[in-house]
Amino acid sequence: MLAYIIGVVLFALGICISVALHEAGHMVTAKAFGMKVRRYFVGFGPTVFSWRRGETEYGLKWIPLGGFCDIAGMTALDEVTPDEAPRAMWRFKTWKRTVVMSAGSITHFILGFVVLYLMAVTMGLPILTPVDSSPVLAATSCARAATTEEQAQDTSCPPGSPRPAQEAGLRAGDKVLAVGGKAVASWTEMLAAVQATSGPTEFDVVRNGQNLALVVDVPKVKRWSSTGVREVGMIGASPVQPAVTTQYGPVAAIGATFSFTGTMFSETAQRLVEFPERIPAVVTAIFGGERDKNTPVSVVGASRIGGEAVERGVWVLFFFLLASLNFFIGVFNLLPLLPLDGGHIAVVWYERVRDWIRARRGKVAGGPVDYTKLSGITMVLVLIGGAVTLLTVTADIVNPIRLQ
C-alpha cells in the first residue's frame, strides 16, 4: 500500500511539474520577445509565498494543480496600464504571438521526448506491437481443471496433480517444432494444437541443437475461458516471455526516441479522434458497467495507474504513461478551440489572413478580433470540458481502470 501511495504522489507531482513548465514556456518566450510578464505562479488558490524580480512577480499557491502566466494584453480587450500598452502581447507580430502561445505545448513535447530518451538508455522503450511467444518452454507445471476465473488464475499445483510435460521428459529451454506431426511456429499455434489433441502425442523438439521426439500423454481437462468452460488438452507448460522493451546506447537512442515519438503522436491523434465516441462508455462504467480500458482517464485515473505500476515495480509503465500524458496534453492544447492555446492561435491567424485579404482589396486592416463575440462559444466549450472532466474523474473513483 505504501508503494502504491508513493506512486500516486510521484505521478501527480510529475503532472504538476509538467503543467508548471508549460506555463514557464509561455513566460520564457514572452520575455524573450519583449512582452511584459506580470506574474508567474505555480498552483492556484491562496498564495503561500511570492517574490518580485524585475517586473515579474513569482510565487507558489496552495493548490498544486498547474499554474498560470499573466502576460499583459494577451487580447485587445485586456486592461493594460499606459506603460504596459506598447508591450501588450496583441501588438506583437503574428509569428511571435504564435510562438508564445504554442510554447506550452512544445514544452510538453520536449518533456515527453526527454522522458522517452532516458527510458531508451536505461530501462528500454516499450515494444508497442505485441509479439507472439516462441514455442520455447520456460517451465513445466501441472495439468489441472479450472471451471472458474479464480481457479484459472491459480497457478499452484496440488499434490498428485498430473504433470504430462515433465513426465514425458520435456524441459525448460526446449523449443517445440511440431505437435502430433503438425508444425508450430509460435506458442499460440502450439497451444491450439495441444488443446485439440489427447492421449499419447509425439512432440518434436530441439534441445541444445539436438532434435528429439518425445511422446506426451495429453489429458483432457475442463478449463475456464471468457467464452465459457470447455474440455481441452493440456500438458502443463509455460512459455518464455518475449522481451517487452528494447534498450539502446546513448547515440542510437536519439533516432529510436524520435521514431517512437512519431508513433506516439500518431496514436495520440487517433485517441483524440475517438475521444467523443468513448464518452458513453465512461457513463456506463459510472453506473456499474464494465470499464473499458480504452476509455479516457482523468489525472486521478492516470495517477492511480501510475501508483499501481510503482506498487508492482513496473517503472517502464510509469514513465511511459507520464510521457504519453505529456504528448496528449500538448496535442490537446493545440486544438483550435477557445479557451485552449490552439483557439487563441486560430484567432491570431484568422486576423492575419483576414488582413492579408483586405490588403489585397485595397482596404485597411480590420483590427483585433472582438473576443466578446466569441464568449458564448467559449462558455459552451468550457461547460462541455468541465462535464467531461467530471465524468472521467467520477469513473476513475468509482470504477477505475486497473492493471491486469
mmCIF file of C-alpha atoms in Angstrom:
data_model
loop_
_atom_site.group_PDB
_atom_site.id
_atom_site.type_symbol
_atom_site.label_atom_id
_atom_site.label_comp_id
_atom_site.label_asym_id
_atom_site.label_seq_id
_atom_site.Cartn_x
_atom_site.Cartn_y
_atom_site.Cartn_z
ATOM 1 C CA MET A 1 0.000 0.000 0.000
ATOM 2 C CA LEU A 2 2.842 2.411 0.824
ATOM 3 C CA ALA A 3 4.420 1.821 -2.599
ATOM 4 C CA TYR A 4 1.045 2.499 -4.230
ATOM 5 C CA ILE A 5 0.621 5.805 -2.344
ATOM 6 C CA ILE A 6 4.174 6.837 -3.238
ATOM 7 C CA GLY A 7 3.468 6.025 -6.890
ATOM 8 C CA VAL A 8 0.264 8.078 -6.925
ATOM 9 C CA VAL A 9 2.028 11.046 -5.308
ATOM 10 C CA LEU A 10 5.020 10.811 -7.666
ATOM 11 C CA PHE A 11 2.804 10.651 -10.749
ATOM 12 C CA ALA A 12 0.626 13.555 -9.594
ATOM 13 C CA LEU A 13 3.805 15.521 -8.842
ATOM 14 C CA GLY A 14 5.112 14.743 -12.324
ATOM 15 C CA ILE A 15 1.912 16.094 -13.878
ATOM 16 C CA CYS A 16 2.037 19.246 -11.726
ATOM 17 C CA ILE A 17 5.653 19.872 -12.734
ATOM 18 C CA SER A 18 4.747 19.345 -16.396
ATOM 19 C CA VAL A 19 1.917 21.894 -16.263
ATOM 20 C CA ALA A 20 4.083 24.357 -14.323
ATOM 21 C CA LEU A 21 6.778 24.048 -17.008
ATOM 22 C CA HIS A 22 4.062 24.531 -19.647
ATOM 23 C CA GLU A 23 3.391 27.971 -18.184
ATOM 24 C CA ALA A 24 7.123 28.587 -17.880
ATOM 25 C CA GLY A 25 7.359 28.005 -21.639
ATOM 26 C CA HIS A 26 4.892 30.857 -22.200
ATOM 27 C CA MET A 27 6.818 33.077 -19.791
ATOM 28 C CA VAL A 28 10.290 32.489 -21.223
ATOM 29 C CA THR A 29 9.263 33.075 -24.836
ATOM 30 C CA ALA A 30 7.160 36.126 -23.959
ATOM 31 C CA LYS A 31 10.093 37.710 -22.102
ATOM 32 C CA ALA A 32 12.424 36.842 -24.981
ATOM 33 C CA PHE A 33 10.247 38.840 -27.399
ATOM 34 C CA GLY A 34 9.919 41.798 -25.032
ATOM 35 C CA MET A 35 6.357 41.244 -23.836
ATOM 36 C CA LYS A 36 5.593 42.141 -20.250
ATOM 37 C CA VAL A 37 5.003 39.165 -17.945
ATOM 38 C CA ARG A 38 3.254 40.404 -14.834
ATOM 39 C CA ARG A 39 3.064 37.180 -12.836
ATOM 40 C CA TYR A 40 4.192 33.568 -12.952
ATOM 41 C CA PHE A 41 2.686 31.323 -10.264
ATOM 42 C CA VAL A 42 2.741 27.585 -9.656
ATOM 43 C CA GLY A 43 -0.606 26.304 -8.355
ATOM 44 C CA PHE A 44 -3.931 28.013 -7.675
ATOM 45 C CA GLY A 45 -5.802 29.428 -4.698
ATOM 46 C CA PRO A 46 -4.346 31.456 -1.821
ATOM 47 C CA THR A 47 -0.701 32.469 -2.139
ATOM 48 C CA VAL A 48 1.828 30.591 0.020
ATOM 49 C CA PHE A 49 4.662 32.976 -0.781
ATOM 50 C CA SER A 50 5.826 35.196 -3.620
ATOM 51 C CA TRP A 51 8.687 37.472 -4.585
ATOM 52 C CA ARG A 52 9.304 40.061 -7.259
ATOM 53 C CA ARG A 53 12.243 40.042 -9.614
ATOM 54 C CA GLY A 54 12.322 42.866 -12.082
ATOM 55 C CA GLU A 55 8.833 43.496 -13.425
ATOM 56 C CA THR A 56 7.528 39.959 -12.750
ATOM 57 C CA GLU A 57 6.064 38.515 -9.561
ATOM 58 C CA TYR A 58 6.848 34.827 -8.964
ATOM 59 C CA GLY A 59 5.124 32.658 -6.398
ATOM 60 C CA LEU A 60 3.564 29.446 -5.145
ATOM 61 C CA LYS A 61 -0.101 28.885 -4.311
ATOM 62 C CA TRP A 62 -1.713 26.333 -2.011
ATOM 63 C CA ILE A 63 -3.456 24.134 -4.589
ATOM 64 C CA PRO A 64 -0.629 22.409 -6.525
ATOM 65 C CA LEU A 65 -2.600 21.916 -9.748
ATOM 66 C CA GLY A 66 -0.860 23.569 -12.658
ATOM 67 C CA GLY A 67 -0.180 27.289 -12.608
ATOM 68 C CA PHE A 68 -0.552 30.422 -14.708
ATOM 69 C CA CYS A 69 1.440 33.039 -16.582
ATOM 70 C CA ASP A 70 -0.077 36.534 -16.742
ATOM 71 C CA ILE A 71 1.111 38.304 -19.911
ATOM 72 C CA ALA A 72 -0.049 41.904 -20.316
ATOM 73 C CA GLY A 73 -2.509 42.463 -23.174
ATOM 74 C CA MET A 74 -2.960 38.911 -24.414
ATOM 75 C CA THR A 75 -6.045 40.245 -26.241
ATOM 76 C CA ALA A 76 -7.026 43.797 -27.149
ATOM 77 C CA LEU A 77 -9.818 43.614 -24.534
ATOM 78 C CA ASP A 78 -7.405 43.097 -21.632
ATOM 79 C CA GLU A 79 -6.844 46.123 -19.446
ATOM 80 C CA VAL A 80 -3.288 47.435 -19.522
ATOM 81 C CA THR A 81 -1.612 50.396 -17.877
ATOM 82 C CA PRO A 82 -0.150 53.198 -20.028
ATOM 83 C CA ASP A 83 3.397 51.873 -19.549
ATOM 84 C CA GLU A 84 2.270 48.333 -20.496
ATOM 85 C CA ALA A 85 0.377 49.354 -23.645
ATOM 86 C CA PRO A 86 3.388 49.473 -26.034
ATOM 87 C CA ARG A 87 4.391 45.953 -24.916
ATOM 88 C CA ALA A 88 0.910 44.424 -24.918
ATOM 89 C CA MET A 89 1.024 40.951 -26.436
ATOM 90 C CA TRP A 90 -1.656 41.644 -29.057
ATOM 91 C CA ARG A 91 0.539 44.360 -30.606
ATOM 92 C CA PHE A 92 3.335 41.925 -31.499
ATOM 93 C CA LYS A 93 3.765 40.184 -34.848
ATOM 94 C CA THR A 94 1.657 37.128 -35.593
ATOM 95 C CA TRP A 95 4.576 34.699 -35.608
ATOM 96 C CA LYS A 96 5.833 35.927 -32.242
ATOM 97 C CA ARG A 97 2.415 35.532 -30.608
ATOM 98 C CA THR A 98 2.123 32.081 -32.187
ATOM 99 C CA VAL A 99 5.472 31.026 -30.717
ATOM 100 C CA VAL A 100 4.493 32.276 -27.251
ATOM 101 C CA MET A 101 1.096 30.581 -27.277
ATOM 102 C CA SER A 102 2.449 27.284 -28.652
ATOM 103 C CA ALA A 103 5.433 27.274 -26.277
ATOM 104 C CA GLY A 104 3.415 25.465 -23.592
ATOM 105 C CA SER A 105 2.619 22.529 -25.856
ATOM 106 C CA ILE A 106 6.165 22.480 -27.213
ATOM 107 C CA THR A 107 7.377 22.209 -23.618
ATOM 108 C CA HIS A 108 5.180 19.127 -23.137
ATOM 109 C CA PHE A 109 6.612 17.601 -26.310
ATOM 110 C CA ILE A 110 10.176 18.240 -25.128
ATOM 111 C CA LEU A 111 9.417 16.742 -21.703
ATOM 112 C CA GLY A 112 7.858 13.662 -23.286
ATOM 113 C CA PHE A 113 10.872 13.237 -25.578
ATOM 114 C CA VAL A 114 13.350 13.603 -22.705
ATOM 115 C CA VAL A 115 11.478 11.011 -20.612
ATOM 116 C CA LEU A 116 11.449 8.565 -23.542
ATOM 117 C CA TYR A 117 15.155 9.141 -24.281
ATOM 118 C CA LEU A 118 16.115 8.469 -20.666
ATOM 119 C CA MET A 119 13.983 5.322 -20.773
ATOM 120 C CA ALA A 120 15.693 4.222 -24.003
ATOM 121 C CA VAL A 121 19.182 4.365 -22.483
ATOM 122 C CA THR A 122 18.235 2.894 -19.091
ATOM 123 C CA MET A 123 15.225 0.575 -18.897
ATOM 124 C CA GLY A 124 14.407 0.482 -22.613
ATOM 125 C CA LEU A 125 11.476 1.633 -24.747
ATOM 126 C CA PRO A 126 8.303 -0.484 -24.687
ATOM 127 C CA ILE A 127 7.604 -2.732 -27.662
ATOM 128 C CA LEU A 128 4.166 -1.444 -28.683
ATOM 129 C CA THR A 129 3.407 -4.142 -31.275
ATOM 130 C CA PRO A 130 2.506 -7.386 -29.465
ATOM 131 C CA VAL A 131 4.863 -10.240 -30.296
ATOM 132 C CA ASP A 132 3.684 -13.830 -30.003
ATOM 133 C CA SER A 133 5.835 -16.006 -27.765
ATOM 134 C CA SER A 134 8.112 -18.503 -29.419
ATOM 135 C CA PRO A 135 7.198 -22.166 -28.652
ATOM 136 C CA VAL A 136 10.016 -22.404 -26.112
ATOM 137 C CA LEU A 137 9.278 -23.776 -22.644
ATOM 138 C CA ALA A 138 10.162 -21.601 -19.671
ATOM 139 C CA ALA A 139 8.978 -24.158 -17.110
ATOM 140 C CA THR A 140 6.768 -27.192 -16.654
ATOM 141 C CA SER A 141 3.886 -27.436 -14.208
ATOM 142 C CA CYS A 142 0.729 -29.478 -13.865
ATOM 143 C CA ALA A 143 -2.441 -30.023 -15.874
ATOM 144 C CA ARG A 144 -5.351 -29.217 -13.597
ATOM 145 C CA ALA A 145 -9.010 -28.465 -14.148
ATOM 146 C CA ALA A 146 -10.305 -24.915 -13.623
ATOM 147 C CA THR A 147 -14.003 -24.184 -14.005
ATOM 148 C CA THR A 148 -13.957 -20.588 -12.687
ATOM 149 C CA GLU A 149 -11.904 -17.490 -13.462
ATOM 150 C CA GLU A 150 -10.345 -17.601 -9.990
ATOM 151 C CA GLN A 151 -9.249 -21.206 -10.476
ATOM 152 C CA ALA A 152 -7.832 -20.385 -13.922
ATOM 153 C CA GLN A 153 -5.653 -17.672 -12.385
ATOM 154 C CA ASP A 154 -4.372 -20.067 -9.719
ATOM 155 C CA THR A 155 -1.054 -21.490 -10.917
ATOM 156 C CA SER A 156 -0.391 -23.743 -7.914
ATOM 157 C CA CYS A 157 -0.152 -27.489 -8.315
ATOM 158 C CA PRO A 158 -1.906 -29.569 -5.632
ATOM 159 C CA PRO A 159 -0.143 -32.807 -4.618
ATOM 160 C CA GLY A 160 -0.860 -35.638 -7.041
ATOM 161 C CA SER A 161 -1.653 -33.332 -9.979
ATOM 162 C CA PRO A 162 -0.629 -34.846 -13.336
ATOM 163 C CA ARG A 163 2.482 -33.345 -14.945
ATOM 164 C CA PRO A 164 2.348 -34.601 -18.557
ATOM 165 C CA ALA A 165 5.141 -32.425 -19.982
ATOM 166 C CA GLN A 166 7.552 -33.150 -17.132
ATOM 167 C CA GLU A 167 6.748 -36.868 -17.105
ATOM 168 C CA ALA A 168 7.406 -37.095 -20.849
ATOM 169 C CA GLY A 169 10.838 -35.532 -20.438
ATOM 170 C CA LEU A 170 10.146 -32.001 -21.678
ATOM 171 C CA ARG A 171 12.420 -29.428 -20.010
ATOM 172 C CA ALA A 172 12.779 -25.678 -19.714
ATOM 173 C CA GLY A 173 14.522 -24.363 -22.828
ATOM 174 C CA ASP A 174 13.070 -26.966 -25.192
ATOM 175 C CA LYS A 175 11.728 -25.495 -28.435
ATOM 176 C CA VAL A 176 8.710 -27.323 -29.825
ATOM 177 C CA LEU A 177 8.779 -27.784 -33.606
ATOM 178 C CA ALA A 178 5.692 -29.924 -34.088
ATOM 179 C CA VAL A 179 2.782 -31.423 -32.143
ATOM 180 C CA GLY A 180 1.375 -34.699 -33.464
ATOM 181 C CA GLY A 181 3.165 -34.139 -36.748
ATOM 182 C CA LYS A 182 1.773 -30.591 -37.164
ATOM 183 C CA ALA A 183 4.449 -27.896 -37.351
ATOM 184 C CA VAL A 184 4.086 -24.971 -34.932
ATOM 185 C CA ALA A 185 5.867 -21.607 -35.213
ATOM 186 C CA SER A 186 4.541 -19.806 -32.146
ATOM 187 C CA TRP A 187 3.249 -20.538 -28.674
ATOM 188 C CA THR A 188 -0.287 -19.707 -29.804
ATOM 189 C CA GLU A 189 -0.098 -22.321 -32.564
ATOM 190 C CA MET A 190 1.361 -24.867 -30.157
ATOM 191 C CA LEU A 191 -1.352 -24.156 -27.581
ATOM 192 C CA ALA A 192 -4.097 -24.622 -30.177
ATOM 193 C CA ALA A 193 -2.550 -27.913 -31.316
ATOM 194 C CA VAL A 194 -2.252 -29.231 -27.746
ATOM 195 C CA GLN A 195 -5.798 -28.244 -26.825
ATOM 196 C CA ALA A 196 -7.140 -30.082 -29.886
ATOM 197 C CA THR A 197 -5.407 -33.360 -29.072
ATOM 198 C CA SER A 198 -5.488 -36.023 -26.351
ATOM 199 C CA GLY A 199 -3.735 -39.240 -25.396
ATOM 200 C CA PRO A 200 -0.166 -40.183 -26.418
ATOM 201 C CA THR A 201 1.069 -37.458 -28.796
ATOM 202 C CA GLU A 202 4.507 -37.026 -30.339
ATOM 203 C CA PHE A 203 6.282 -33.715 -29.696
ATOM 204 C CA ASP A 204 9.231 -32.837 -31.941
ATOM 205 C CA VAL A 205 11.581 -30.550 -30.004
ATOM 206 C CA VAL A 206 15.052 -29.036 -30.226
ATOM 207 C CA ARG A 207 17.283 -29.180 -27.150
ATOM 208 C CA ASN A 208 20.797 -27.768 -27.258
ATOM 209 C CA GLY A 209 20.835 -28.123 -31.045
ATOM 210 C CA GLN A 210 19.666 -31.739 -30.960
ATOM 211 C CA ASN A 211 16.318 -32.894 -32.387
ATOM 212 C CA LEU A 212 14.258 -35.100 -30.083
ATOM 213 C CA ALA A 213 10.935 -36.893 -30.404
ATOM 214 C CA LEU A 214 9.089 -37.167 -27.097
ATOM 215 C CA VAL A 215 5.699 -38.720 -26.503
ATOM 216 C CA VAL A 216 3.394 -36.831 -24.135
ATOM 217 C CA ASP A 217 0.228 -38.429 -22.780
ATOM 218 C CA VAL A 218 -2.062 -35.403 -23.124
ATOM 219 C CA PRO A 219 -5.055 -35.454 -20.738
ATOM 220 C CA LYS A 220 -8.345 -33.661 -21.370
ATOM 221 C CA VAL A 221 -9.278 -31.214 -18.587
ATOM 222 C CA LYS A 222 -12.065 -28.693 -18.086
ATOM 223 C CA ARG A 223 -10.756 -25.143 -18.366
ATOM 224 C CA TRP A 224 -12.498 -21.796 -17.895
ATOM 225 C CA SER A 225 -12.201 -19.082 -20.558
ATOM 226 C CA SER A 226 -14.057 -15.865 -21.349
ATOM 227 C CA THR A 227 -16.250 -17.870 -23.742
ATOM 228 C CA GLY A 228 -17.167 -20.488 -21.124
ATOM 229 C CA VAL A 229 -15.902 -23.794 -19.738
ATOM 230 C CA ARG A 230 -14.709 -26.367 -22.245
ATOM 231 C CA GLU A 231 -12.676 -29.559 -22.255
ATOM 232 C CA VAL A 232 -9.217 -29.157 -23.785
ATOM 233 C CA GLY A 233 -5.918 -30.963 -23.957
ATOM 234 C CA MET A 234 -3.277 -29.689 -21.515
ATOM 235 C CA ILE A 235 0.356 -30.655 -20.838
ATOM 236 C CA GLY A 236 1.337 -28.224 -18.059
ATOM 237 C CA ALA A 237 3.943 -25.878 -19.527
ATOM 238 C CA SER A 238 4.547 -22.137 -19.751
ATOM 239 C CA PRO A 239 6.355 -20.131 -22.464
ATOM 240 C CA VAL A 240 9.443 -17.977 -22.358
ATOM 241 C CA GLN A 241 8.024 -14.463 -22.428
ATOM 242 C CA PRO A 242 9.220 -12.204 -25.260
ATOM 243 C CA ALA A 243 11.080 -9.009 -24.413
ATOM 244 C CA VAL A 244 8.748 -6.114 -23.585
ATOM 245 C CA THR A 245 11.361 -3.367 -24.021
ATOM 246 C CA THR A 246 14.325 -2.552 -26.260
ATOM 247 C CA GLN A 247 17.332 -0.777 -24.772
ATOM 248 C CA TYR A 248 19.644 1.484 -26.800
ATOM 249 C CA GLY A 249 23.005 3.159 -26.492
ATOM 250 C CA PRO A 250 23.205 6.944 -25.994
ATOM 251 C CA VAL A 251 23.581 7.678 -29.736
ATOM 252 C CA ALA A 252 21.199 5.040 -31.130
ATOM 253 C CA ALA A 253 18.616 6.119 -28.555
ATOM 254 C CA ILE A 254 18.232 9.517 -30.266
ATOM 255 C CA GLY A 255 16.903 8.046 -33.516
ATOM 256 C CA ALA A 256 14.898 5.389 -31.684
ATOM 257 C CA THR A 257 13.266 8.040 -29.488
ATOM 258 C CA PHE A 258 12.357 10.210 -32.474
ATOM 259 C CA SER A 259 10.787 7.175 -34.176
ATOM 260 C CA PHE A 260 8.949 6.168 -31.004
ATOM 261 C CA THR A 261 7.754 9.755 -30.510
ATOM 262 C CA GLY A 262 6.306 9.771 -34.033
ATOM 263 C CA THR A 263 4.373 6.601 -33.255
ATOM 264 C CA MET A 264 3.029 8.144 -30.055
ATOM 265 C CA PHE A 265 1.931 11.300 -31.883
ATOM 266 C CA SER A 266 0.020 9.124 -34.327
ATOM 267 C CA GLU A 267 -1.675 7.201 -31.518
ATOM 268 C CA THR A 268 -2.449 10.429 -29.641
ATOM 269 C CA ALA A 269 -4.154 11.881 -32.719
ATOM 270 C CA GLN A 270 -6.187 8.697 -33.102
ATOM 271 C CA ARG A 271 -7.278 8.834 -29.454
ATOM 272 C CA LEU A 272 -8.387 12.441 -29.856
ATOM 273 C CA VAL A 273 -10.489 11.497 -32.890
ATOM 274 C CA GLU A 274 -12.064 8.619 -30.941
ATOM 275 C CA PHE A 275 -12.487 10.691 -27.758
ATOM 276 C CA PRO A 276 -16.164 11.725 -28.241
ATOM 277 C CA GLU A 277 -17.370 8.196 -29.012
ATOM 278 C CA ARG A 278 -15.695 6.870 -25.848
ATOM 279 C CA ILE A 279 -17.674 9.135 -23.504
ATOM 280 C CA PRO A 280 -20.864 6.954 -23.428
ATOM 281 C CA ALA A 281 -18.719 4.046 -22.199
ATOM 282 C CA VAL A 282 -17.472 6.258 -19.344
ATOM 283 C CA VAL A 283 -21.080 6.959 -18.307
ATOM 284 C CA THR A 284 -21.847 3.239 -18.442
ATOM 285 C CA ALA A 285 -18.856 2.493 -16.222
ATOM 286 C CA ILE A 286 -20.049 5.026 -13.634
ATOM 287 C CA PHE A 287 -23.338 3.146 -13.275
ATOM 288 C CA GLY A 288 -21.771 -0.276 -12.810
ATOM 289 C CA GLY A 289 -20.899 -1.384 -16.320
ATOM 290 C CA GLU A 290 -17.536 -2.960 -17.110
ATOM 291 C CA ARG A 291 -14.864 -0.250 -17.531
ATOM 292 C CA ASP A 292 -13.373 -0.343 -21.000
ATOM 293 C CA LYS A 293 -9.594 0.088 -20.728
ATOM 294 C CA ASN A 294 -9.709 2.301 -23.840
ATOM 295 C CA THR A 295 -11.979 4.910 -22.251
ATOM 296 C CA PRO A 296 -10.489 8.315 -21.339
ATOM 297 C CA VAL A 297 -8.952 8.752 -17.903
ATOM 298 C CA SER A 298 -8.529 11.876 -15.819
ATOM 299 C CA VAL A 299 -5.466 12.952 -13.870
ATOM 300 C CA VAL A 300 -6.945 10.958 -10.976
ATOM 301 C CA GLY A 301 -7.163 7.794 -13.062
ATOM 302 C CA ALA A 302 -3.695 8.236 -14.557
ATOM 303 C CA SER A 303 -2.242 8.770 -11.077
ATOM 304 C CA ARG A 304 -3.931 5.593 -9.818
ATOM 305 C CA ILE A 305 -2.485 3.582 -12.694
ATOM 306 C CA GLY A 306 0.909 5.149 -12.001
ATOM 307 C CA GLY A 307 0.560 4.104 -8.350
ATOM 308 C CA GLU A 308 -0.231 0.504 -9.331
ATOM 309 C CA ALA A 309 2.756 0.486 -11.692
ATOM 310 C CA VAL A 310 5.090 1.534 -8.859
ATOM 311 C CA GLU A 311 3.470 -0.954 -6.484
ATOM 312 C CA ARG A 312 4.254 -3.766 -8.937
ATOM 313 C CA GLY A 313 7.686 -2.407 -9.772
ATOM 314 C CA VAL A 314 6.752 -1.731 -13.421
ATOM 315 C CA TRP A 315 8.611 1.564 -13.758
ATOM 316 C CA VAL A 316 8.598 1.284 -17.548
ATOM 317 C CA LEU A 317 4.813 1.696 -17.499
ATOM 318 C CA PHE A 318 5.040 4.574 -15.002
ATOM 319 C CA PHE A 319 7.362 6.664 -17.178
ATOM 320 C CA PHE A 320 5.693 5.616 -20.431
ATOM 321 C CA LEU A 321 2.349 6.810 -19.050
ATOM 322 C CA LEU A 322 3.933 10.091 -17.930
ATOM 323 C CA ALA A 323 5.408 10.669 -21.400
ATOM 324 C CA SER A 324 2.090 9.724 -23.049
ATOM 325 C CA LEU A 325 0.189 12.192 -20.887
ATOM 326 C CA ASN A 326 2.602 14.987 -21.821
ATOM 327 C CA PHE A 327 2.092 14.286 -25.520
ATOM 328 C CA PHE A 328 -1.677 14.127 -25.082
ATOM 329 C CA ILE A 329 -1.854 17.408 -23.158
ATOM 330 C CA GLY A 330 0.424 19.075 -25.696
ATOM 331 C CA VAL A 331 -1.628 17.979 -28.714
ATOM 332 C CA PHE A 332 -4.980 18.606 -26.998
ATOM 333 C CA ASN A 333 -3.936 22.123 -26.025
ATOM 334 C CA LEU A 334 -3.280 22.957 -29.689
ATOM 335 C CA LEU A 335 -6.827 22.142 -30.789
ATOM 336 C CA PRO A 336 -8.341 25.288 -32.380
ATOM 337 C CA LEU A 337 -10.883 25.738 -29.601
ATOM 338 C CA LEU A 338 -11.140 28.547 -27.051
ATOM 339 C CA PRO A 339 -10.013 28.872 -24.301
ATOM 340 C CA LEU A 340 -7.184 26.487 -25.301
ATOM 341 C CA ASP A 341 -3.934 27.960 -26.634
ATOM 342 C CA GLY A 342 -4.828 26.484 -30.013
ATOM 343 C CA GLY A 343 -8.004 28.576 -30.021
ATOM 344 C CA HIS A 344 -6.014 31.770 -29.432
ATOM 345 C CA ILE A 345 -3.576 30.769 -32.186
ATOM 346 C CA ALA A 346 -6.513 30.207 -34.548
ATOM 347 C CA VAL A 347 -7.839 33.714 -33.797
ATOM 348 C CA VAL A 348 -4.412 35.276 -34.356
ATOM 349 C CA TRP A 349 -4.039 33.615 -37.746
ATOM 350 C CA TYR A 350 -7.611 34.456 -38.681
ATOM 351 C CA GLU A 351 -6.682 38.122 -38.128
ATOM 352 C CA ARG A 352 -3.532 37.672 -40.225
ATOM 353 C CA VAL A 353 -5.309 36.009 -43.163
ATOM 354 C CA ARG A 354 -8.252 38.441 -42.983
ATOM 355 C CA ASP A 355 -5.959 41.461 -43.053
ATOM 356 C CA TRP A 356 -3.997 39.977 -45.963
ATOM 357 C CA ILE A 357 -7.217 39.578 -47.947
ATOM 358 C CA ARG A 358 -8.309 43.123 -47.040
ATOM 359 C CA ALA A 359 -4.917 44.464 -48.122
ATOM 360 C CA ARG A 360 -5.276 42.714 -51.485
ATOM 361 C CA ARG A 361 -8.588 44.532 -51.896
ATOM 362 C CA GLY A 362 -7.058 47.884 -51.001
ATOM 363 C CA LYS A 363 -8.694 48.049 -47.577
ATOM 364 C CA VAL A 364 -7.135 48.840 -44.194
ATOM 365 C CA ALA A 365 -6.536 46.152 -41.577
ATOM 366 C CA GLY A 366 -9.619 45.041 -39.676
ATOM 367 C CA GLY A 367 -8.119 45.361 -36.201
ATOM 368 C CA PRO A 368 -8.118 42.813 -33.352
ATOM 369 C CA VAL A 369 -10.932 40.284 -33.092
ATOM 370 C CA ASP A 370 -13.613 41.195 -30.547
ATOM 371 C CA TYR A 371 -13.409 38.301 -28.081
ATOM 372 C CA THR A 372 -16.768 39.261 -26.543
ATOM 373 C CA LYS A 373 -18.431 37.916 -29.696
ATOM 374 C CA LEU A 374 -16.766 34.571 -29.029
ATOM 375 C CA SER A 375 -17.668 34.448 -25.344
ATOM 376 C CA GLY A 376 -20.806 32.354 -25.935
ATOM 377 C CA ILE A 377 -18.921 29.651 -27.846
ATOM 378 C CA THR A 378 -16.116 29.758 -25.294
ATOM 379 C CA MET A 379 -18.551 29.282 -22.412
ATOM 380 C CA VAL A 380 -20.196 26.299 -24.125
ATOM 381 C CA LEU A 381 -16.802 24.660 -24.693
ATOM 382 C CA VAL A 382 -15.798 25.345 -21.083
ATOM 383 C CA LEU A 383 -19.010 23.724 -19.824
ATOM 384 C CA ILE A 384 -18.528 20.707 -22.097
ATOM 385 C CA GLY A 385 -14.904 20.375 -20.954
ATOM 386 C CA GLY A 386 -15.962 20.643 -17.321
ATOM 387 C CA ALA A 387 -18.664 17.996 -17.774
ATOM 388 C CA VAL A 388 -16.240 15.580 -19.452
ATOM 389 C CA THR A 389 -13.696 16.150 -16.685
ATOM 390 C CA LEU A 390 -16.333 15.498 -14.022
ATOM 391 C CA LEU A 391 -17.419 12.279 -15.757
ATOM 392 C CA THR A 392 -13.890 10.900 -16.121
ATOM 393 C CA VAL A 393 -12.927 11.804 -12.542
ATOM 394 C CA THR A 394 -16.099 10.143 -11.240
ATOM 395 C CA ALA A 395 -15.464 6.999 -13.292
ATOM 396 C CA ASP A 396 -11.837 6.902 -12.113
ATOM 397 C CA ILE A 397 -13.040 6.981 -8.498
ATOM 398 C CA VAL A 398 -15.993 4.567 -8.594
ATOM 399 C CA ASN A 399 -14.838 2.224 -11.383
ATOM 400 C CA PRO A 400 -11.147 2.822 -12.175
ATOM 401 C CA ILE A 401 -9.078 1.150 -14.863
ATOM 402 C CA ARG A 402 -6.705 -1.302 -13.193
ATOM 403 C CA LEU A 403 -3.583 -3.086 -14.351
ATOM 404 C CA GLN A 404 -4.186 -6.682 -15.364
#
